[in-house]
Coordinates of C-alpha atoms and ligand atoms in Angstrom, one line a residue:
M169 CA 0.0 0.0 0.0
T170 CA 1.3 3.4 -0.9
Q171 CA 0.8 6.2 1.6
A172 CA 0.0 9.7 0.7
K173 CA 3.2 11.7 1.1
T174 CA 3.0 15.0 3.1
I175 CA 6.0 17.2 2.3
A176 CA 6.4 19.3 5.4
K177 CA 9.7 20.8 4.5
P178 CA 10.4 22.7 1.4
S179 CA 12.0 20.5 -1.2
I180 CA 13.0 22.1 -4.4
V181 CA 14.5 20.5 -7.5
N182 CA 14.1 23.5 -9.6
L183 CA 11.7 26.5 -9.8
D184 CA 9.8 25.2 -12.8
E185 CA 8.9 22.0 -10.9
L186 CA 8.0 24.1 -7.9
E187 CA 5.5 26.0 -10.1
Q188 CA 3.9 22.7 -11.1
Q189 CA 3.5 21.7 -7.4
A190 CA 1.9 25.0 -6.6
K191 CA -0.4 24.7 -9.6
Q192 CA -1.7 21.5 -8.1
Q193 CA -2.4 23.2 -4.8
L194 CA -4.0 26.4 -5.9
D195 CA -7.4 26.9 -7.6
Q196 CA -7.2 27.7 -11.3
A197 CA -8.0 31.4 -11.0
S198 CA -5.4 32.1 -8.3
Y199 CA -2.7 30.1 -10.2
D200 CA -3.5 32.0 -13.4
F201 CA -3.5 35.4 -11.6
V202 CA 0.2 34.7 -10.7
A203 CA 1.4 32.7 -13.6
G204 CA -0.3 34.7 -16.4
G205 CA 0.9 37.4 -18.7
A206 CA -0.7 39.9 -21.1
G207 CA -2.5 39.0 -24.3
S208 CA -1.2 35.8 -26.0
E209 CA 1.7 35.8 -23.5
Q210 CA 4.4 36.3 -26.1
T211 CA 6.4 38.7 -23.9
L212 CA 6.0 36.2 -21.0
R213 CA 7.5 33.4 -23.1
A214 CA 10.2 35.7 -24.6
N215 CA 11.4 36.5 -21.1
R216 CA 12.5 32.9 -20.7
E217 CA 13.6 32.2 -24.3
A218 CA 15.9 35.2 -24.3
F219 CA 17.9 33.8 -21.4
Q220 CA 18.5 30.6 -23.4
K221 CA 20.1 32.6 -26.2
I222 CA 22.8 33.9 -23.9
T223 CA 25.6 31.4 -23.0
I224 CA 28.2 31.3 -20.3
M225 CA 32.0 31.3 -20.9
P226 CA 33.8 29.8 -17.9
R227 CA 37.4 30.5 -16.9
V228 CA 39.4 27.6 -15.4
L229 CA 42.6 27.2 -13.4
T230 CA 41.7 30.2 -11.4
G231 CA 42.7 28.8 -8.0
I232 CA 39.4 30.0 -6.6
K233 CA 38.1 27.9 -3.7
E234 CA 34.9 29.6 -2.7
A235 CA 32.1 31.8 -4.1
D236 CA 30.6 34.4 -1.8
T237 CA 27.3 35.7 -3.1
S238 CA 26.9 38.5 -0.6
T239 CA 26.7 42.0 -2.0
I240 CA 26.0 45.6 -1.0
L241 CA 22.9 47.2 -2.7
L242 CA 22.3 50.9 -2.1
G243 CA 24.4 50.7 1.1
Q244 CA 22.7 47.6 2.5
R245 CA 24.4 44.3 2.8
L246 CA 22.5 41.4 1.3
S247 CA 23.3 37.7 1.4
M248 CA 22.8 37.5 -2.4
P249 CA 22.3 39.9 -5.3
I250 CA 18.7 38.6 -5.5
Y251 CA 15.6 40.3 -3.9
I252 CA 11.9 39.9 -3.9
T253 CA 10.3 42.1 -6.5
P254 CA 7.2 44.0 -5.6
M255 CA 4.0 42.0 -6.3
A256 CA 0.5 42.9 -5.4
N257 CA -1.9 40.6 -3.5
H258 CA 0.3 37.9 -2.0
G259 CA -2.8 37.0 0.0
V260 CA -4.2 35.3 -3.1
V261 CA -1.9 32.4 -2.5
H262 CA -1.4 32.3 1.3
P263 CA -3.0 33.9 4.4
L264 CA 0.4 35.2 5.6
A265 CA 0.5 37.2 2.4
E266 CA 3.3 39.9 2.2
V267 CA 4.2 39.2 5.9
G268 CA 5.2 35.6 5.0
S269 CA 7.2 36.7 2.0
A270 CA 9.0 39.4 3.9
Q271 CA 9.8 36.9 6.6
G272 CA 11.2 34.5 4.0
A273 CA 13.4 37.3 2.6
K274 CA 14.6 38.1 6.1
K275 CA 15.4 34.4 6.8
A276 CA 17.4 34.3 3.6
G277 CA 19.2 37.6 4.4
T278 CA 17.9 39.6 1.5
L279 CA 15.6 42.5 0.5
F280 CA 11.8 42.6 0.3
V281 CA 10.0 45.2 -1.8
A282 CA 6.6 45.8 -0.4
P283 CA 3.9 46.7 -3.0
T284 CA 1.3 49.4 -2.8
G285 CA -1.4 46.9 -3.7
A286 CA -0.6 44.7 -0.7
S287 CA -2.9 42.3 1.2
K288 CA -1.1 43.4 4.4
T289 CA -0.1 47.0 5.3
M290 CA 3.4 48.2 5.0
E291 CA 3.5 48.6 8.8
E292 CA 2.5 45.0 9.4
V293 CA 5.3 43.9 7.1
A294 CA 7.8 46.3 8.8
I295 CA 6.9 45.0 12.3
A296 CA 7.3 41.4 11.1
I297 CA 10.8 41.8 9.8
K298 CA 12.2 44.5 12.2
D299 CA 15.6 45.7 10.8
S300 CA 15.6 43.5 7.7
P301 CA 16.1 45.5 4.5
R302 CA 12.9 46.7 2.8
W303 CA 11.9 49.1 0.1
F304 CA 8.4 50.3 -0.7
Q305 CA 6.9 50.2 -4.3
L306 CA 4.7 53.1 -5.2
Y307 CA 1.9 53.1 -7.7
F308 CA 1.5 56.8 -8.1
N309 CA -2.1 57.7 -7.3
K310 CA -4.3 60.3 -9.1
D311 CA -4.8 61.9 -5.6
P312 CA -1.6 63.5 -4.5
G313 CA -2.7 63.3 -0.9
V314 CA -2.6 59.5 -1.1
N315 CA 1.0 59.6 -2.5
E316 CA 2.0 62.0 0.3
Q317 CA 0.6 59.7 2.9
L318 CA 2.1 56.6 1.5
L319 CA 5.6 58.2 1.3
Q320 CA 5.4 59.5 4.8
R321 CA 4.2 56.1 6.1
A322 CA 7.0 54.3 4.3
E323 CA 9.6 56.6 5.8
K324 CA 8.1 56.2 9.3
A325 CA 8.0 52.4 8.9
G326 CA 11.7 52.1 8.1
Y327 CA 11.6 51.5 4.4
S328 CA 14.9 52.7 2.9
A329 CA 14.0 53.4 -0.7
I330 CA 10.9 54.0 -2.9
V331 CA 10.4 52.1 -6.1
L332 CA 8.2 54.1 -8.5
T333 CA 6.6 51.7 -11.0
V334 CA 6.1 53.4 -14.4
D335 CA 5.0 50.7 -16.8
L336 CA 1.3 50.6 -15.7
P337 CA -0.5 53.6 -17.1
V338 CA -3.3 51.1 -17.6
L339 CA -3.5 47.4 -16.7
G340 CA -2.3 45.0 -19.3
I341 CA -5.2 42.8 -20.6
R342 CA -4.5 39.4 -19.1
D343 CA -6.6 36.8 -20.9
R344 CA -6.5 34.3 -18.1
N345 CA -8.0 36.8 -15.6
V346 CA -10.7 37.7 -18.2
R347 CA -11.5 34.0 -18.7
N348 CA -11.7 33.4 -15.0
S349 CA -13.5 36.6 -14.2
F350 CA -10.8 37.1 -11.6
M351 CA -11.8 39.1 -8.6
L352 CA -10.0 39.5 -5.3
S353 CA -11.9 37.8 -2.5
K354 CA -13.7 39.9 0.1
D355 CA -11.4 38.9 2.9
L356 CA -8.3 40.3 1.1
D357 CA -7.8 43.9 2.1
R358 CA -6.0 46.3 -0.1
S359 CA -4.8 47.9 3.1
N360 CA -2.2 50.4 2.0
V361 CA -4.7 52.5 0.2
P362 CA -7.9 51.8 2.2
S363 CA -10.0 54.1 -0.1
E364 CA -9.4 51.7 -3.0
R365 CA -11.8 49.2 -1.3
Y366 CA -14.6 51.7 -1.1
V367 CA -14.2 53.5 -4.3
A368 CA -13.7 50.4 -6.5
A369 CA -16.9 49.4 -8.2
T370 CA -15.9 45.7 -8.0
R371 CA -13.0 43.8 -6.7
S372 CA -11.6 43.2 -10.2
L373 CA -7.9 44.3 -10.7
Q374 CA -9.1 46.9 -13.2
S375 CA -11.4 48.5 -10.6
L376 CA -8.8 48.3 -7.8
T377 CA -6.1 49.9 -9.9
A378 CA -8.3 52.7 -11.3
G379 CA -6.8 55.1 -8.9
I380 CA -3.3 54.9 -10.5
K381 CA -2.4 58.0 -12.4
D382 CA -2.8 57.2 -16.1
D383 CA -0.8 60.0 -17.6
L384 CA 2.4 59.6 -15.5
S385 CA 5.3 61.8 -16.6
W386 CA 8.8 62.9 -15.5
D387 CA 7.1 65.7 -13.5
D388 CA 5.5 63.0 -11.3
Y389 CA 8.9 61.5 -10.8
E390 CA 10.2 64.9 -9.7
W391 CA 7.2 65.4 -7.5
T392 CA 7.8 62.1 -5.8
R393 CA 11.4 63.0 -5.2
E394 CA 10.4 66.3 -3.7
H395 CA 8.1 64.6 -1.2
T396 CA 10.4 62.1 0.4
T397 CA 13.9 62.0 1.8
L398 CA 14.3 58.5 0.5
P399 CA 16.0 57.6 -2.8
V400 CA 13.4 57.1 -5.5
L401 CA 14.1 54.3 -8.0
I402 CA 12.2 53.8 -11.3
K403 CA 10.9 50.3 -12.2
G404 CA 9.8 49.4 -15.7
I405 CA 12.4 50.9 -18.1
L406 CA 13.2 49.1 -21.3
S407 CA 14.4 51.7 -23.7
P408 CA 17.9 53.1 -23.7
E409 CA 16.5 56.6 -24.3
D410 CA 14.4 56.4 -21.1
A411 CA 17.3 55.1 -19.2
E412 CA 19.5 58.0 -20.4
E413 CA 16.8 60.5 -19.3
A414 CA 16.8 58.8 -15.9
A415 CA 20.5 59.1 -15.7
R416 CA 20.4 62.7 -16.8
R417 CA 17.9 63.4 -14.0
K418 CA 20.2 61.6 -11.5
V419 CA 17.7 58.8 -10.7
P420 CA 19.8 56.7 -8.2
A421 CA 18.8 53.4 -9.8
I422 CA 16.6 52.0 -12.6
I423 CA 15.0 48.6 -12.8
V424 CA 15.0 47.1 -16.3
S425 CA 11.8 45.1 -16.4
N426 CA 8.8 44.3 -18.5
H427 CA 6.6 43.6 -15.5
G428 CA 7.2 39.8 -16.0
G429 CA 5.3 40.0 -19.3
R430 CA 2.1 41.1 -17.6
Q431 CA 1.7 44.5 -19.3
L432 CA 2.6 45.0 -23.0
D433 CA 2.4 41.9 -25.1
T434 CA 4.5 41.1 -28.2
G435 CA 7.5 42.7 -26.5
F436 CA 11.0 41.2 -26.4
G437 CA 12.6 39.3 -23.5
A438 CA 13.5 41.9 -20.8
I439 CA 17.1 40.6 -20.6
E440 CA 17.6 41.8 -24.2
A441 CA 17.0 45.3 -23.0
L442 CA 19.7 45.2 -20.4
G443 CA 22.9 45.3 -22.5
P444 CA 22.0 48.4 -24.6
I445 CA 20.8 50.2 -21.4
V446 CA 24.0 49.4 -19.4
E447 CA 26.1 50.6 -22.4
R448 CA 24.4 54.0 -22.3
V449 CA 24.1 54.6 -18.6
K450 CA 27.0 52.7 -17.0
G451 CA 28.5 54.7 -14.2
K452 CA 25.7 57.3 -14.3
T453 CA 22.9 55.4 -12.6
R454 CA 22.7 51.9 -11.0
V455 CA 20.9 49.2 -13.0
L456 CA 18.8 46.4 -11.5
F457 CA 16.9 43.8 -13.5
D458 CA 13.8 41.6 -13.2
S459 CA 11.5 39.5 -15.4
G460 CA 12.1 35.8 -16.1
I461 CA 14.7 34.9 -13.5
R462 CA 14.3 31.2 -12.7
R463 CA 17.8 29.8 -12.5
G464 CA 21.2 30.7 -10.9
T465 CA 22.5 30.9 -14.5
D466 CA 19.9 33.6 -15.2
V467 CA 21.1 35.6 -12.2
F468 CA 24.7 35.1 -13.4
K469 CA 23.9 36.3 -16.9
A470 CA 22.0 39.4 -15.7
L471 CA 24.9 40.4 -13.4
A472 CA 27.4 39.7 -16.2
I473 CA 25.5 42.0 -18.6
G474 CA 25.6 44.7 -15.9
A475 CA 22.8 44.5 -13.4
E476 CA 23.8 45.0 -9.7
A477 CA 21.0 42.7 -8.5
V478 CA 17.9 41.0 -9.8
G479 CA 14.4 40.7 -8.6
V480 CA 12.5 37.5 -8.5
G481 CA 8.7 37.4 -8.8
R482 CA 6.4 34.4 -9.4
P483 CA 8.7 31.7 -7.9
V484 CA 8.4 33.5 -4.5
L485 CA 4.7 33.1 -4.6
W486 CA 5.0 29.4 -5.5
G487 CA 7.2 29.0 -2.4
L488 CA 4.7 31.0 -0.3
A489 CA 1.7 29.1 -1.5
L490 CA 3.3 25.7 -0.7
Y491 CA 5.2 26.3 2.5
G492 CA 4.6 29.8 3.8
A493 CA 7.6 31.9 4.9
D494 CA 9.9 28.8 4.9
G495 CA 9.0 28.2 1.2
V496 CA 9.9 31.8 0.3
A497 CA 13.3 31.4 2.1
A498 CA 13.8 28.1 0.3
V499 CA 13.2 29.6 -3.1
L500 CA 15.7 32.3 -2.4
E501 CA 18.2 29.9 -0.9
H502 CA 17.7 27.6 -3.9
L503 CA 18.6 30.4 -6.3
R504 CA 21.5 31.4 -4.2
A505 CA 22.8 27.8 -4.2
E506 CA 22.5 27.6 -8.0
L507 CA 24.2 31.0 -8.3
T508 CA 27.1 29.8 -6.1
N509 CA 27.4 26.7 -8.2
V510 CA 27.6 28.7 -11.4
M511 CA 30.1 31.1 -10.0
R512 CA 32.3 28.2 -8.9
L513 CA 32.0 26.5 -12.3
A514 CA 32.6 29.8 -14.2
G515 CA 35.6 30.7 -12.0
V516 CA 34.4 33.8 -10.1
S517 CA 34.4 34.4 -6.4
R518 CA 32.2 37.5 -6.0
P519 CA 29.2 39.0 -7.7
T520 CA 31.2 42.2 -8.6
D521 CA 33.7 40.0 -10.5
I522 CA 31.0 38.7 -12.8
T523 CA 31.6 40.8 -16.0
S524 CA 30.5 40.6 -19.6
E525 CA 33.6 38.5 -20.4
Y526 CA 31.7 35.6 -18.9
V527 CA 28.8 35.7 -21.3
K528 CA 28.1 35.5 -25.0
G529 CA 25.1 36.2 -27.2
F530 CA 23.7 39.4 -25.8
S531 CA 23.6 42.7 -27.7
Ligands
FMN813 C1 1.2 38.4 -9.0 C2 2.1 39.5 -9.5 C3 1.8 40.8 -9.0 C4 2.6 41.9 -9.4 N1 2.3 43.1 -8.9 C5 3.2 44.1 -9.2 C6 3.0 45.4 -8.5 O1 2.1 45.6 -7.7 N2 3.9 46.4 -8.8 C7 5.0 46.2 -9.6 O2 5.8 47.1 -9.8 N3 5.1 45.0 -10.2 C8 4.3 44.0 -10.0 N4 4.5 42.8 -10.6 C9 5.7 42.6 -11.5 C10 6.9 42.2 -10.7 O3 7.4 43.2 -9.9 C11 8.1 41.8 -11.6 O4 8.3 42.8 -12.6 C12 7.8 40.5 -12.4 O5 7.0 39.6 -11.6 C13 9.1 39.8 -12.7 O6 9.0 38.7 -13.4 P1 9.0 37.2 -12.8 O7 7.7 37.0 -12.2 O8 9.2 36.5 -14.1 O9 10.2 37.0 -11.9 C14 3.7 41.7 -10.3 C15 4.0 40.4 -10.7 C16 3.2 39.3 -10.3 C17 3.6 37.9 -10.8

């Protein structure tokens, strides 16, 4: 007789298999909300395919015995150049929601970026992780009073940077959510912006994001900077021209990202944008990257092309769905272990030593 196997402890072979396990556990609409992308999901697929076109060139006989993944990002020491990218509504997959994910980041010794559209307030997250590194992601609201309050609360709650997301003037059309008539369940608060709950006509994502300013401009970036003492990063840049403008305006860091393929479809893999951007703005602004990171080799490639650190999205929610905070920590530790392995095999001992000499096939 075979017994049903309960896996109490996170056990990860790779993050694609973890996704399949989470898929079995979650209902279809929740799984699709996380996994899906915009339109026919060409950008979503391109994010992964583009990584496969880049190859790694190892160096040997280096005498290197150990690889240390720790790094300093905007003055904060992290155990790895990998952080949790901002994602709204962690509560869709687990009751601990953002608190669980942030605790997982803390356990793994790295950074959590709390989203505006969270299921738990930024204060609840801050209390749960005490001094652990945290940034706050801002969706710029049409009502300046809301932005002012969010910025003030973030400072008070010990967030050390603001990430202004700029690639959502409107929500991408995500077919899976349309098919499933996806709505946030009533027990999931959008607690950072309480008014959203009352103003929204339904609990659909379109309705709940209707407050986001739909004609965002560089003036709004400058406004944000004037209303906080924290550094204000920009997330969602893909064009070298926009990156140059950011550098000209002394934006402390930009995040090259296509929102994990959830916004504009028929785009290119986000990693393809990284090389041309780094070439234009190297030394003028810091460059981070997210979209499609699933392997230690992906992290290595992004660092080699010039990112200082990478954000990871969906796999974190798979870990959270299956095992709570421990699952999130396990996902991060898994990526770190893979990165360590790649660094050893490629012959580098520190993230800052991973240069473009170690990769081929990017522009
Ligand atoms: C469920 C989910 C919710 C997201 N919500 C936000 C958000 O509120 N703000 C934001 O800037 N990006 C959001 N993103 C995009 C992520 O920050 C990131 O760009 C993307 O997930 C990276 O791709 P990956 O999932 O392939 O790692 C979300 C992504 C997912 C999967």
